[in-house]
Amino acid sequence: MRIGFVSDLHIDFNRQYDFTAVLEQLVYDKHLDELVLMGDSANGLQRNLAFYDWLAAALSVPFRTLIGNHDLYVDHPREKSVAEIQQTSRATYAKLDQLPTSLTRHPIETAHWFITGINGWYDYTFANHFSEDKGPRYADNVIAKHVWPDQMYINGNQISYRRDRNWVTRQIFSWQHQINQLDLTNKQLLVVSHMLPTKKLTRQMPIPLYDRFLYQLGSDRYRRVFEQNHVKLSLSGHSHMPNNVVENGIRYRNLSLGYDFQWQNPGDALGELERVMYVLEDES
């Protein structure tokens, strides 16, 4: 059994590529038996649902999905109230998380692996020298308010450290509850998430206020709960920084495709997918 993992297709930004056809070719070329799309396939609910319908009709293999931040974006937020934006983005999350393709709801079991999912969010624990009492100050920063689009398109520019932290907490509790129900005897644990579970997957860049950009990339609390549960492999997306590290015995890989201007070979969507994707091979 061969399972392919990739994140951050951003089909509406990378609109010049027919990703249905590209993924169909990828499945064929890589002899995949299943495909996992790890979030940020498109902006908003309707674009994602349409894309999944196209894939279901085109692919010869099943696929699973996770939810990224862009998947929750609400169209035309400046024409809506804060309450309308938040209600719509929460309803979008619930809808996408309940899909039959949702990896968080439907883990994959192979002969030697349990493959589980956490959609993920951020809680500012990637801040240098993070401390809980400074959390509200980390959240209410110039990048979050004026540069990073999540708060506008998901929360109507209403900043709340407690809300973001609680969102991470709820996802961790839900994942831990699922793990507690699994028989992991003779199995290794693989966790797939959209957000980063360790800051070590990020890169340092000489950009003013760059550390504030890192706040929105994930949560260090995911790393801690993964270590407590003896996770062997963690796959993530979101950052548009494909790379891999090992930390405290866990292999971490980032598999985000990103925008075509970030690719090594702009214009070659299939080649870039082959470059960044990860294939797990095991007995079914």
Tab-separated table of N, CA and C in Angstrom, residues 29-156:
chain	number	residue	atom	x	y	z
A	29	ASP	N	1.553	7.998	-11.709
A	29	ASP	CA	3.012	7.912	-11.803
A	29	ASP	C	3.637	7.304	-10.556
A	30	LYS	N	3.071	7.627	-9.386
A	30	LYS	CA	3.628	7.175	-8.114
A	30	LYS	C	2.977	5.901	-7.599
A	31	HIS	N	2.062	5.341	-8.381
A	31	HIS	CA	1.399	4.078	-8.017
A	31	HIS	C	0.768	4.174	-6.625
A	32	LEU	N	0.057	5.275	-6.394
A	32	LEU	CA	-0.541	5.510	-5.083
A	32	LEU	C	-1.841	4.719	-4.926
A	33	ASP	N	-2.075	4.257	-3.709
A	33	ASP	CA	-3.331	3.587	-3.367
A	33	ASP	C	-4.261	4.522	-2.606
A	34	GLU	N	-3.732	5.613	-2.089
A	34	GLU	CA	-4.534	6.611	-1.388
A	34	GLU	C	-3.755	7.914	-1.367
A	35	LEU	N	-4.503	9.029	-1.271
A	35	LEU	CA	-3.906	10.360	-1.277
A	35	LEU	C	-4.458	11.139	-0.087
A	36	VAL	N	-3.596	11.871	0.607
A	36	VAL	CA	-4.011	12.709	1.722
A	36	VAL	C	-3.658	14.158	1.395
A	37	LEU	N	-4.689	15.020	1.356
A	37	LEU	CA	-4.518	16.455	1.121
A	37	LEU	C	-4.619	17.157	2.471
A	38	MET	N	-3.568	17.863	2.849
A	38	MET	CA	-3.374	18.286	4.238
A	38	MET	C	-3.782	19.731	4.507
A	39	GLY	N	-4.766	20.229	3.769
A	39	GLY	CA	-5.283	21.564	4.036
A	39	GLY	C	-4.787	22.625	3.083
A	40	ASP	N	-5.509	23.758	3.067
A	40	ASP	CA	-5.245	24.882	2.165
A	40	ASP	C	-5.277	24.444	0.702
A	41	SER	N	-6.278	23.648	0.375
A	41	SER	CA	-6.482	23.311	-1.034
A	41	SER	C	-7.043	24.510	-1.788
A	42	ALA	N	-7.928	25.294	-1.121
A	42	ALA	CA	-8.527	26.462	-1.755
A	42	ALA	C	-9.079	27.372	-0.662
A	43	ASN	N	-9.481	28.573	-1.048
A	43	ASN	CA	-10.080	29.512	-0.103
A	43	ASN	C	-11.585	29.269	0.006
A	44	GLY	N	-12.060	28.958	1.204
A	44	GLY	CA	-13.491	28.906	1.450
A	44	GLY	C	-14.138	27.567	1.187
A	45	LEU	N	-15.334	27.429	1.720
A	45	LEU	CA	-16.060	26.158	1.693
A	45	LEU	C	-16.413	25.703	0.290
A	46	GLN	N	-17.055	26.547	-0.484
A	46	GLN	CA	-17.586	26.112	-1.772
A	46	GLN	C	-16.485	25.706	-2.745
A	47	ARG	N	-15.372	26.414	-2.756
A	47	ARG	CA	-14.277	26.040	-3.646
A	47	ARG	C	-13.710	24.670	-3.267
A	48	ASN	N	-13.609	24.410	-1.960
A	48	ASN	CA	-13.102	23.117	-1.519
A	48	ASN	C	-14.058	21.990	-1.858
A	49	LEU	N	-15.341	22.202	-1.610
A	49	LEU	CA	-16.318	21.149	-1.919
A	49	LEU	C	-16.341	20.831	-3.410
A	50	ALA	N	-16.267	21.863	-4.234
A	50	ALA	CA	-16.246	21.637	-5.680
A	50	ALA	C	-14.995	20.860	-6.092
A	51	PHE	N	-13.855	21.245	-5.521
A	51	PHE	CA	-12.604	20.556	-5.841
A	51	PHE	C	-12.668	19.091	-5.420
A	52	TYR	N	-13.200	18.823	-4.250
A	52	TYR	CA	-13.304	17.434	-3.796
A	52	TYR	C	-14.243	16.632	-4.694
A	53	ASP	N	-15.297	17.254	-5.179
A	53	ASP	CA	-16.193	16.556	-6.110
A	53	ASP	C	-15.460	16.212	-7.403
A	54	TRP	N	-14.660	17.162	-7.888
A	54	TRP	CA	-13.890	16.890	-9.112
A	54	TRP	C	-12.907	15.746	-8.887
A	55	LEU	N	-12.242	15.752	-7.742
A	55	LEU	CA	-11.283	14.687	-7.456
A	55	LEU	C	-11.971	13.339	-7.332
A	56	ALA	N	-13.100	13.304	-6.653
A	56	ALA	CA	-13.810	12.042	-6.476
A	56	ALA	C	-14.188	11.436	-7.819
A	57	ALA	N	-14.523	12.301	-8.779
A	57	ALA	CA	-14.900	11.816	-10.102
A	57	ALA	C	-13.686	11.395	-10.932
A	58	ALA	N	-12.539	12.028	-10.678
A	58	ALA	CA	-11.366	11.811	-11.540
A	58	ALA	C	-10.409	10.744	-11.027
A	59	LEU	N	-10.227	10.659	-9.701
A	59	LEU	CA	-9.198	9.781	-9.160
A	59	LEU	C	-9.675	8.329	-9.095
A	60	SER	N	-8.747	7.444	-9.301
A	60	SER	CA	-9.041	6.011	-9.218
A	60	SER	C	-8.812	5.462	-7.822
A	61	VAL	N	-8.391	6.323	-6.890
A	61	VAL	CA	-8.098	5.902	-5.513
A	61	VAL	C	-8.830	6.836	-4.550
A	62	PRO	N	-9.066	6.400	-3.312
A	62	PRO	CA	-9.687	7.294	-2.326
A	62	PRO	C	-8.720	8.379	-1.860
A	63	PHE	N	-9.273	9.445	-1.313
A	63	PHE	CA	-8.434	10.500	-0.743
A	63	PHE	C	-9.027	10.953	0.580
A	64	ARG	N	-8.146	11.480	1.452
A	64	ARG	CA	-8.540	12.038	2.743
A	64	ARG	C	-8.157	13.512	2.765
A	65	THR	N	-8.774	14.246	3.674
A	65	THR	CA	-8.565	15.695	3.724
A	65	THR	C	-8.372	16.187	5.152
A	66	LEU	N	-7.645	17.287	5.270
A	66	LEU	CA	-7.555	18.067	6.500
A	66	LEU	C	-7.992	19.505	6.187
A	67	ILE	N	-8.165	20.273	7.253
A	67	ILE	CA	-8.606	21.659	7.111
A	67	ILE	C	-7.443	22.588	7.405
A	68	GLY	N	-7.167	23.495	6.483
A	68	GLY	CA	-6.185	24.541	6.705
A	68	GLY	C	-6.857	25.873	6.975
A	69	ASN	N	-6.077	26.879	7.298
A	69	ASN	CA	-6.649	28.196	7.576
A	69	ASN	C	-7.341	28.792	6.360
A	70	HIS	N	-6.768	28.661	5.174
A	70	HIS	CA	-7.380	29.234	3.978
A	70	HIS	C	-8.721	28.576	3.653
A	71	ASP	N	-8.869	27.325	4.002
A	71	ASP	CA	-10.132	26.626	3.740
A	71	ASP	C	-11.296	27.276	4.484
A	72	LEU	N	-10.995	28.032	5.545
A	72	LEU	CA	-12.020	28.656	6.379
A	72	LEU	C	-12.336	30.087	5.966
A	73	TYR	N	-11.642	30.620	4.978
A	73	TYR	CA	-11.800	32.038	4.637
A	73	TYR	C	-13.227	32.341	4.158
A	74	VAL	N	-13.712	33.485	4.598
A	74	VAL	CA	-15.044	33.969	4.234
A	74	VAL	C	-14.896	35.033	3.144
A	75	ASP	N	-15.641	34.897	2.066
A	75	ASP	CA	-15.572	35.873	0.970
A	75	ASP	C	-16.081	37.244	1.414
A	76	HIS	N	-15.455	38.283	0.899
A	76	HIS	CA	-15.879	39.669	1.092
A	76	HIS	C	-16.093	40.022	2.567
A	77	PRO	N	-15.092	39.825	3.404
A	77	PRO	CA	-15.297	40.048	4.848
A	77	PRO	C	-15.609	41.503	5.210
A	78	ARG	N	-15.157	42.455	4.397
A	78	ARG	CA	-15.410	43.851	4.722
A	78	ARG	C	-16.872	44.239	4.510
A	79	GLU	N	-17.628	43.363	3.855
A	79	GLU	CA	-19.053	43.606	3.659
A	79	GLU	C	-19.902	42.892	4.705
A	80	LYS	N	-19.254	42.214	5.671
A	80	LYS	CA	-19.973	41.427	6.661
A	80	LYS	C	-19.611	41.891	8.068
A	81	SER	N	-20.487	41.603	9.002
A	81	SER	CA	-20.206	41.913	10.402
A	81	SER	C	-19.260	40.877	10.979
A	82	VAL	N	-18.656	41.213	12.110
A	82	VAL	CA	-17.780	40.255	12.796
A	82	VAL	C	-18.534	38.979	13.115
A	83	ALA	N	-19.755	39.107	13.594
A	83	ALA	CA	-20.558	37.925	13.945
A	83	ALA	C	-20.825	37.058	12.725
A	84	GLU	N	-21.122	37.675	11.581
A	84	GLU	CA	-21.385	36.910	10.360
A	84	GLU	C	-20.136	36.163	9.901
A	85	ILE	N	-18.989	36.833	9.962
A	85	ILE	CA	-17.735	36.192	9.546
A	85	ILE	C	-17.425	34.996	10.435
A	86	GLN	N	-17.515	35.191	11.735
A	86	GLN	CA	-17.180	34.108	12.655
A	86	GLN	C	-18.174	32.966	12.544
A	87	GLN	N	-19.440	33.264	12.402
A	87	GLN	CA	-20.440	32.211	12.250
A	87	GLN	C	-20.190	31.397	10.982
A	88	THR	N	-19.878	32.081	9.883
A	88	THR	CA	-19.641	31.392	8.615
A	88	THR	C	-18.384	30.544	8.670
A	89	SER	N	-17.294	31.075	9.229
A	89	SER	CA	-16.046	30.302	9.282
A	89	SER	C	-16.189	29.097	10.205
A	90	ARG	N	-16.925	29.245	11.313
A	90	ARG	CA	-17.132	28.093	12.213
A	90	ARG	C	-17.986	27.032	11.540
A	91	ALA	N	-19.004	27.465	10.806
A	91	ALA	CA	-19.853	26.501	10.087
A	91	ALA	C	-19.056	25.788	8.998
A	92	THR	N	-18.149	26.516	8.351
A	92	THR	CA	-17.282	25.907	7.340
A	92	THR	C	-16.399	24.836	7.962
A	93	TYR	N	-15.822	25.149	9.115
A	93	TYR	CA	-14.974	24.166	9.802
A	93	TYR	C	-15.772	22.910	10.124
A	94	ALA	N	-16.963	23.080	10.686
A	94	ALA	CA	-17.786	21.924	11.059
A	94	ALA	C	-18.142	21.091	9.832
A	95	LYS	N	-18.477	21.746	8.739
A	95	LYS	CA	-18.841	21.036	7.520
A	95	LYS	C	-17.658	20.231	6.970
A	96	LEU	N	-16.497	20.862	6.854
A	96	LEU	CA	-15.336	20.177	6.300
A	96	LEU	C	-14.836	19.064	7.219
A	97	ASP	N	-14.959	19.266	8.532
A	97	ASP	CA	-14.480	18.260	9.470
A	97	ASP	C	-15.394	17.040	9.513
A	98	GLN	N	-16.628	17.193	9.062
A	98	GLN	CA	-17.576	16.079	9.081
A	98	GLN	C	-17.637	15.332	7.749
A	99	LEU	N	-16.847	15.750	6.779
A	99	LEU	CA	-16.865	15.073	5.489
A	99	LEU	C	-16.406	13.615	5.630
A	100	PRO	N	-16.889	12.733	4.789
A	100	PRO	CA	-16.407	11.341	4.838
A	100	PRO	C	-14.931	11.200	4.504
A	101	THR	N	-14.341	12.240	3.915
A	101	THR	CA	-12.905	12.216	3.609
A	101	THR	C	-12.049	12.721	4.763
A	102	SER	N	-12.663	13.231	5.831
A	102	SER	CA	-11.921	13.877	6.917
A	102	SER	C	-11.006	12.888	7.636
A	103	LEU	N	-9.703	13.171	7.621
A	103	LEU	CA	-8.743	12.288	8.284
A	103	LEU	C	-8.883	12.352	9.795
A	104	THR	N	-9.307	13.497	10.345
A	104	THR	CA	-9.477	13.583	11.791
A	104	THR	C	-10.559	12.625	12.268
A	105	ARG	N	-11.565	12.414	11.441
A	105	ARG	CA	-12.681	11.530	11.803
A	105	ARG	C	-12.447	10.089	11.369
A	106	HIS	N	-11.631	9.912	10.352
A	106	HIS	CA	-11.466	8.586	9.748
A	106	HIS	C	-9.980	8.276	9.569
A	107	PRO	N	-9.287	7.879	10.646
A	107	PRO	CA	-7.864	7.544	10.529
A	107	PRO	C	-7.650	6.338	9.604
A	108	ILE	N	-6.426	6.234	9.137
A	108	ILE	CA	-6.050	5.139	8.235
A	108	ILE	C	-5.213	4.140	9.012
A	109	GLU	N	-5.504	2.874	8.833
A	109	GLU	CA	-4.717	1.816	9.473
A	109	GLU	C	-4.073	0.951	8.412
A	110	THR	N	-2.764	0.760	8.527
A	110	THR	CA	-2.052	-0.192	7.686
A	110	THR	C	-1.462	-1.278	8.584
A	111	ALA	N	-0.681	-2.148	8.022
A	111	ALA	CA	-0.147	-3.262	8.805
A	111	ALA	C	0.697	-2.792	9.985
A	112	HIS	N	1.432	-1.685	9.803
A	112	HIS	CA	2.372	-1.248	10.835
A	112	HIS	C	2.157	0.183	11.310
A	113	TRP	N	1.134	0.871	10.796
A	113	TRP	CA	0.923	2.278	11.128
A	113	TRP	C	-0.542	2.579	11.426
A	114	PHE	N	-0.767	3.500	12.372
A	114	PHE	CA	-2.022	4.228	12.488
A	114	PHE	C	-1.737	5.654	12.034
A	115	ILE	N	-2.529	6.130	11.080
A	115	ILE	CA	-2.343	7.466	10.522
A	115	ILE	C	-3.527	8.318	10.965
A	116	THR	N	-3.257	9.281	11.830
A	116	THR	CA	-4.298	10.124	12.411
A	116	THR	C	-4.112	11.569	11.981
A	117	GLY	N	-5.142	12.384	12.202
A	117	GLY	CA	-5.088	13.766	11.759
A	117	GLY	C	-5.450	14.769	12.824
A	118	ILE	N	-4.768	15.910	12.796
A	118	ILE	CA	-5.142	17.110	13.562
A	118	ILE	C	-5.131	18.273	12.568
A	119	ASN	N	-6.232	18.972	12.446
A	119	ASN	CA	-6.244	20.101	11.513
A	119	ASN	C	-5.245	21.173	11.942
A	120	GLY	N	-5.288	21.515	13.225
A	120	GLY	CA	-4.288	22.426	13.775
A	120	GLY	C	-4.703	23.887	13.762
A	121	TRP	N	-4.081	24.625	14.665
A	121	TRP	CA	-4.214	26.082	14.732
A	121	TRP	C	-2.961	26.602	15.422
A	122	TYR	N	-2.938	27.873	15.765
A	122	TYR	CA	-1.742	28.444	16.404
A	122	TYR	C	-2.130	29.128	17.706
A	123	ASP	N	-1.167	29.183	18.621
A	123	ASP	CA	-1.427	29.752	19.948
A	123	ASP	C	-0.264	30.605	20.451
A	124	TYR	N	0.628	31.011	19.507
A	124	TYR	CA	1.696	31.975	19.801
A	124	TYR	C	2.841	31.384	20.624
A	125	THR	N	2.842	30.066	20.811
A	125	THR	CA	3.939	29.421	21.543
A	125	THR	C	5.216	29.357	20.712
A	126	PHE	N	5.173	29.772	19.452
A	126	PHE	CA	6.393	29.892	18.658
A	126	PHE	C	7.113	31.216	18.924
A	127	ALA	N	6.536	32.071	19.753
A	127	ALA	CA	7.212	33.324	20.121
A	127	ALA	C	8.475	33.024	20.911
A	128	ASN	N	9.492	33.832	20.695
A	128	ASN	CA	10.731	33.668	21.466
A	128	ASN	C	10.441	33.864	22.956
A	129	HIS	N	10.917	32.942	23.761
A	129	HIS	CA	10.760	33.027	25.220
A	129	HIS	C	9.284	33.155	25.618
A	130	PHE	N	8.439	32.331	24.968
A	130	PHE	CA	7.001	32.400	25.230
A	130	PHE	C	6.688	32.221	26.714
A	131	SER	N	5.723	32.988	27.184
A	131	SER	CA	5.161	32.791	28.514
A	131	SER	C	3.666	33.072	28.443
A	132	GLU	N	2.902	32.324	29.219
A	132	GLU	CA	1.443	32.411	29.177
A	132	GLU	C	0.942	33.819	29.482
A	133	ASP	N	1.556	34.497	30.420
A	133	ASP	CA	1.062	35.810	30.823
A	133	ASP	C	1.248	36.861	29.728
A	134	LYS	N	2.167	36.593	28.783
A	134	LYS	CA	2.376	37.527	27.674
A	134	LYS	C	1.579	37.158	26.438
A	135	GLY	N	0.778	36.098	26.524
A	135	GLY	CA	0.018	35.620	25.377
A	135	GLY	C	-0.827	36.672	24.687
A	136	PRO	N	-1.632	37.451	25.422
A	136	PRO	CA	-2.449	38.482	24.753
A	136	PRO	C	-1.624	39.493	23.973
A	137	ARG	N	-0.440	39.813	24.467
A	137	ARG	CA	0.433	40.762	23.746
A	137	ARG	C	0.973	40.138	22.470
A	138	TYR	N	1.323	38.840	22.531
A	138	TYR	CA	1.781	38.157	21.317
A	138	TYR	C	0.678	38.142	20.261
A	139	ALA	N	-0.555	37.891	20.691
A	139	ALA	CA	-1.667	37.798	19.742
A	139	ALA	C	-1.980	39.138	19.099
A	140	ASP	N	-1.921	40.202	19.876
A	140	ASP	CA	-2.302	41.527	19.411
A	140	ASP	C	-1.082	42.243	18.836
A	141	ASN	N	-0.553	41.676	17.741
A	141	ASN	CA	0.658	42.246	17.144
A	141	ASN	C	0.361	42.807	15.756
A	142	VAL	N	1.245	43.626	15.264
A	142	VAL	CA	1.006	44.355	14.023
A	142	VAL	C	0.855	43.418	12.835
A	143	ILE	N	1.565	42.296	12.812
A	143	ILE	CA	1.449	41.354	11.700
A	143	ILE	C	0.066	40.723	11.679
A	144	ALA	N	-0.413	40.280	12.837
A	144	ALA	CA	-1.737	39.657	12.912
A	144	ALA	C	-2.839	40.634	12.510
A	145	LYS	N	-2.689	41.893	12.903
A	145	LYS	CA	-3.745	42.879	12.670
A	145	LYS	C	-3.746	43.452	11.257
A	146	HIS	N	-2.552	43.584	10.642
A	146	HIS	CA	-2.481	44.346	9.398
A	146	HIS	C	-1.855	43.599	8.216
A	147	VAL	N	-1.228	42.450	8.461
A	147	VAL	CA	-0.538	41.756	7.373
A	147	VAL	C	-1.100	40.348	7.168
A	148	TRP	N	-1.100	39.554	8.226
A	148	TRP	CA	-1.565	38.159	8.129
A	148	TRP	C	-3.082	38.162	7.949
A	149	PRO	N	-3.615	37.517	6.904
A	149	PRO	CA	-5.046	37.671	6.597
A	149	PRO	C	-6.001	36.828	7.433
A	150	ASP	N	-5.517	35.877	8.220
A	150	ASP	CA	-6.415	34.970	8.927
A	150	ASP	C	-7.450	35.689	9.775
A	151	GLN	N	-6.990	36.645	10.586
A	151	GLN	CA	-7.906	37.267	11.527
A	151	GLN	C	-9.012	38.037	10.810
A	152	MET	N	-8.705	38.633	9.666
A	152	MET	CA	-9.731	39.331	8.895
A	152	MET	C	-10.723	38.348	8.278
A	153	TYR	N	-10.225	37.301	7.609
A	153	TYR	CA	-11.088	36.419	6.821
A	153	TYR	C	-11.747	35.318	7.644
A	154	ILE	N	-11.288	35.098	8.870
A	154	ILE	CA	-11.861	34.046	9.712
A	154	ILE	C	-12.551	34.623	10.941
A	155	ASN	N	-11.983	35.702	11.501
A	155	ASN	CA	-12.503	36.250	12.755
A	155	ASN	C	-12.943	37.707	12.668
A	156	GLY	N	-12.978	38.275	11.471
A	156	GLY	CA	-13.428	39.652	11.335
A	156	GLY	C	-12.518	40.654	12.012
